[in-house]
Amino acid sequence: MSSTRQRGGVEQSEAPEPTEDELFDVLSSRRRRYALHMLKGREEPVELGDVAEQVAAWEYGETVAEVSYDERKRVYTALQQSHLPKMDDAGVVSFDKNRGVVEPTPALEDVRVYMDVVKGREIPWSDYYLGLSGVAATLLAAVALGAWPFTALPELAWSVAVVAAFAVSAVVHRHYAQRTALGRGPTPAELDDE
């Protein structure tokens, strides 16, 4: 769905909402994720040089002040020639190459990293909930059949335990999802894990 917005007192037509494929393509690059992290939630255009400095700092594990001219230039050139035009085409940012500024679009505010990212020995949340459902169904079936030792507590206590297990799991899952959300916190979530 296309929409319009005001920029500089002139009404401009916006690109349609990005497709899922476009979003996956944009999010497939760490450099683009870093740029989006920096831009998410900003209202005003940001100078390309500022974006390049911050992205370079995250990439090289340095502060912005420590970023060398060569590091900044490498990131600046790649952003200008490849990454920002791709994000502009997807509709998540508006990149004005002539002015050297980039700004998030309303579509970026709707972008949430909703992929089930699994690292190391973690299990996907979908598998976790499937397993928890299996355990809960088995437990409630044992209670309904009056199997020992499940008769030691009333049926209501077991039902409360199942609901509590799902509630605690949902709270933990929500916290994890918010902690890893694009644009949250001072640094991208993937840097927190390194």
GROMACS .gro file of C-alpha atoms in nm:
model
  194
    1MET     CA    1   0.000   0.000   0.000
    2SER     CA    2   0.145   0.336  -0.103
    3SER     CA    3   0.113   0.644   0.111
    4THR     CA    4   0.232   1.002   0.109
    5ARG     CA    5   0.413   1.224   0.355
    6GLN     CA    6   0.539   1.580   0.379
    7ARG     CA    7   0.907   1.652   0.330
    8GLY     CA    8   1.028   2.008   0.311
    9GLY     CA    9   0.670   2.130   0.269
   10VAL     CA   10   0.623   1.913  -0.042
   11GLU     CA   11   0.402   1.607  -0.043
   12GLN     CA   12   0.593   1.306  -0.170
   13SER     CA   13   0.480   0.960  -0.261
   14GLU     CA   14   0.639   0.679  -0.065
   15ALA     CA   15   0.732   0.337  -0.189
   16PRO     CA   16   0.503   0.050  -0.096
   17GLU     CA   17   0.573  -0.137   0.226
   18PRO     CA   18   0.877  -0.363   0.187
   19THR     CA   19   0.806  -0.727   0.115
   20GLU     CA   20   0.930  -1.004   0.338
   21ASP     CA   21   1.192  -1.096   0.077
   22GLU     CA   22   1.317  -0.737   0.062
   23LEU     CA   23   1.342  -0.722   0.442
   24PHE     CA   24   1.535  -1.049   0.459
   25ASP     CA   25   1.767  -0.919   0.187
   26VAL     CA   26   1.824  -0.592   0.375
   27LEU     CA   27   1.877  -0.771   0.706
   28SER     CA   28   2.116  -1.026   0.551
   29SER     CA   29   2.408  -0.784   0.582
   30ARG     CA   30   2.557  -0.702   0.920
   31ARG     CA   31   2.660  -0.358   0.792
   32ARG     CA   32   2.300  -0.281   0.691
   33ARG     CA   33   2.170  -0.408   1.025
   34TYR     CA   34   2.414  -0.177   1.203
   35ALA     CA   35   2.303   0.118   0.990
   36LEU     CA   36   1.937   0.041   1.056
   37HIS     CA   37   2.008   0.006   1.428
   38MET     CA   38   2.158   0.354   1.431
   39LEU     CA   39   1.873   0.506   1.230
   40LYS     CA   40   1.577   0.337   1.398
   41GLY     CA   41   1.368   0.583   1.595
   42ARG     CA   42   1.533   0.894   1.451
   43GLU     CA   43   1.310   1.170   1.322
   44GLU     CA   44   1.564   1.385   1.137
   45PRO     CA   45   1.799   1.306   0.849
   46VAL     CA   46   2.146   1.186   0.951
   47GLU     CA   47   2.466   1.271   0.768
   48LEU     CA   48   2.612   0.975   0.581
   49GLY     CA   49   2.948   1.044   0.746
   50ASP     CA   50   2.793   1.006   1.093
   51VAL     CA   51   2.633   0.676   0.996
   52ALA     CA   52   2.962   0.553   0.848
   53GLU     CA   53   3.158   0.647   1.162
   54GLN     CA   54   2.917   0.467   1.396
   55VAL     CA   55   2.893   0.158   1.177
   56ALA     CA   56   3.272   0.146   1.144
   57ALA     CA   57   3.310   0.178   1.521
   58TRP     CA   58   3.078  -0.120   1.577
   59GLU     CA   59   3.245  -0.324   1.302
   60TYR     CA   60   3.597  -0.266   1.430
   61GLY     CA   61   3.509  -0.281   1.800
   62GLU     CA   62   3.621   0.076   1.864
   63THR     CA   63   3.474   0.402   1.981
   64VAL     CA   64   3.377   0.657   1.717
   65ALA     CA   65   3.680   0.864   1.815
   66GLU     CA   66   3.915   0.569   1.755
   67VAL     CA   67   3.791   0.495   1.402
   68SER     CA   68   4.070   0.561   1.151
   69TYR     CA   69   4.024   0.752   0.829
   70ASP     CA   70   4.070   0.433   0.622
   71GLU     CA   71   3.816   0.236   0.829
   72ARG     CA   72   3.562   0.516   0.801
   73LYS     CA   73   3.624   0.558   0.427
   74ARG     CA   74   3.578   0.185   0.358
   75VAL     CA   75   3.244   0.183   0.539
   76TYR     CA   76   3.137   0.519   0.391
   77THR     CA   77   3.203   0.402   0.035
   78ALA     CA   78   3.023   0.071   0.081
   79LEU     CA   79   2.724   0.241   0.243
   80GLN     CA   80   2.703   0.507  -0.026
   81GLN     CA   81   2.746   0.280  -0.326
   82SER     CA   82   2.569  -0.037  -0.218
   83HIS     CA   83   2.397  -0.064   0.117
   84LEU     CA   84   2.200   0.259   0.142
   85PRO     CA   85   2.067   0.241  -0.217
   86LYS     CA   86   1.949  -0.116  -0.145
   87MET     CA   87   1.776  -0.004   0.176
   88ASP     CA   88   1.627   0.293  -0.011
   89ASP     CA   89   1.494   0.061  -0.283
   90ALA     CA   90   1.336  -0.158  -0.012
   91GLY     CA   91   1.171   0.151   0.137
   92VAL     CA   92   1.313   0.131   0.490
   93VAL     CA   93   1.526   0.445   0.453
   94SER     CA   94   1.530   0.749   0.231
   95PHE     CA   95   1.880   0.809   0.099
   96ASP     CA   96   1.968   1.134  -0.075
   97LYS     CA   97   2.307   1.064  -0.234
   98ASN     CA   98   2.347   1.424  -0.356
   99ARG     CA   99   2.302   1.575  -0.010
  100GLY     CA  100   2.475   1.285   0.167
  101VAL     CA  101   2.191   1.229   0.413
  102VAL     CA  102   1.984   0.932   0.509
  103GLU     CA  103   1.668   0.915   0.715
  104PRO     CA  104   1.442   0.634   0.828
  105THR     CA  105   1.102   0.597   0.667
  106PRO     CA  106   0.784   0.504   0.852
  107ALA     CA  107   0.833   0.151   0.714
  108LEU     CA  108   1.146   0.116   0.930
  109GLU     CA  109   0.943   0.170   1.244
  110ASP     CA  110   0.740  -0.137   1.151
  111VAL     CA  111   1.050  -0.354   1.098
  112ARG     CA  112   1.103  -0.594   1.379
  113VAL     CA  113   1.363  -0.865   1.366
  114TYR     CA  114   1.123  -1.152   1.404
  115MET     CA  115   1.349  -1.433   1.299
  116ASP     CA  116   1.409  -1.713   1.544
  117VAL     CA  117   1.783  -1.665   1.587
  118VAL     CA  118   1.940  -1.972   1.745
  119LYS     CA  119   2.301  -1.968   1.864
  120GLY     CA  120   2.517  -2.251   1.985
  121ARG     CA  121   2.327  -2.500   2.194
  122GLU     CA  122   2.003  -2.300   2.213
  123ILE     CA  123   1.679  -2.444   2.086
  124PRO     CA  124   1.430  -2.248   1.875
  125TRP     CA  125   1.142  -2.095   2.067
  126SER     CA  126   0.895  -2.280   1.845
  127ASP     CA  127   1.049  -2.615   1.950
  128TYR     CA  128   1.051  -2.504   2.314
  129TYR     CA  129   0.678  -2.421   2.309
  130LEU     CA  130   0.599  -2.745   2.126
  131GLY     CA  131   0.789  -2.939   2.394
  132LEU     CA  132   0.623  -2.744   2.674
  133SER     CA  133   0.281  -2.816   2.521
  134GLY     CA  134   0.366  -3.187   2.507
  135VAL     CA  135   0.474  -3.191   2.870
  136ALA     CA  136   0.161  -2.998   2.975
  137ALA     CA  137  -0.071  -3.230   2.778
  138THR     CA  138   0.096  -3.539   2.930
  139LEU     CA  139   0.075  -3.391   3.280
  140LEU     CA  140  -0.292  -3.297   3.247
  141ALA     CA  141  -0.376  -3.639   3.097
  142ALA     CA  142  -0.204  -3.810   3.393
  143VAL     CA  143  -0.401  -3.590   3.635
  144ALA     CA  144  -0.730  -3.663   3.454
  145LEU     CA  145  -0.659  -4.039   3.464
  146GLY     CA  146  -0.576  -4.021   3.837
  147ALA     CA  147  -0.221  -4.155   3.792
  148TRP     CA  148   0.001  -4.159   4.099
  149PRO     CA  149   0.173  -3.924   4.214
  150PHE     CA  150  -0.044  -3.670   4.035
  151THR     CA  151  -0.334  -3.739   4.271
  152ALA     CA  152  -0.133  -3.589   4.559
  153LEU     CA  153  -0.237  -3.237   4.454
  154PRO     CA  154  -0.579  -3.121   4.336
  155GLU     CA  155  -0.642  -3.089   3.960
  156LEU     CA  156  -0.662  -2.710   3.993
  157ALA     CA  157  -0.305  -2.694   4.130
  158TRP     CA  158  -0.173  -2.884   3.826
  159SER     CA  159  -0.369  -2.657   3.591
  160VAL     CA  160  -0.225  -2.350   3.765
  161ALA     CA  161   0.124  -2.499   3.731
  162VAL     CA  162   0.075  -2.547   3.355
  163VAL     CA  163  -0.056  -2.192   3.310
  164ALA     CA  164   0.232  -2.057   3.520
  165ALA     CA  165   0.486  -2.248   3.307
  166PHE     CA  166   0.345  -2.092   2.990
  167ALA     CA  167   0.325  -1.746   3.150
  168VAL     CA  168   0.686  -1.755   3.272
  169SER     CA  169   0.800  -1.883   2.932
  170ALA     CA  170   0.614  -1.605   2.755
  171VAL     CA  171   0.768  -1.338   2.981
  172VAL     CA  172   1.118  -1.475   2.923
  173HIS     CA  173   1.056  -1.498   2.547
  174ARG     CA  174   0.926  -1.140   2.536
  175HIS     CA  175   1.228  -1.013   2.731
  176TYR     CA  176   1.464  -1.198   2.497
  177ALA     CA  177   1.285  -1.060   2.188
  178GLN     CA  178   1.294  -0.703   2.321
  179ARG     CA  179   1.660  -0.730   2.415
  180THR     CA  180   1.751  -0.839   2.064
  181ALA     CA  181   1.520  -0.595   1.881
  182LEU     CA  182   1.659  -0.375   1.607
  183GLY     CA  183   1.718  -0.021   1.732
  184ARG     CA  184   1.706  -0.107   2.103
  185GLY     CA  185   1.989  -0.006   2.329
  186PRO     CA  186   2.310   0.180   2.254
  187THR     CA  187   2.464  -0.100   2.044
  188PRO     CA  188   2.324  -0.369   1.813
  189ALA     CA  189   2.220  -0.683   1.998
  190GLU     CA  190   2.465  -0.900   1.806
  191LEU     CA  191   2.754  -0.702   1.960
  192ASP     CA  192   2.627  -0.782   2.310
  193ASP     CA  193   2.685  -1.153   2.245
  194GLU     CA  194   3.049  -1.116   2.136
   0.00000   0.00000   0.00000
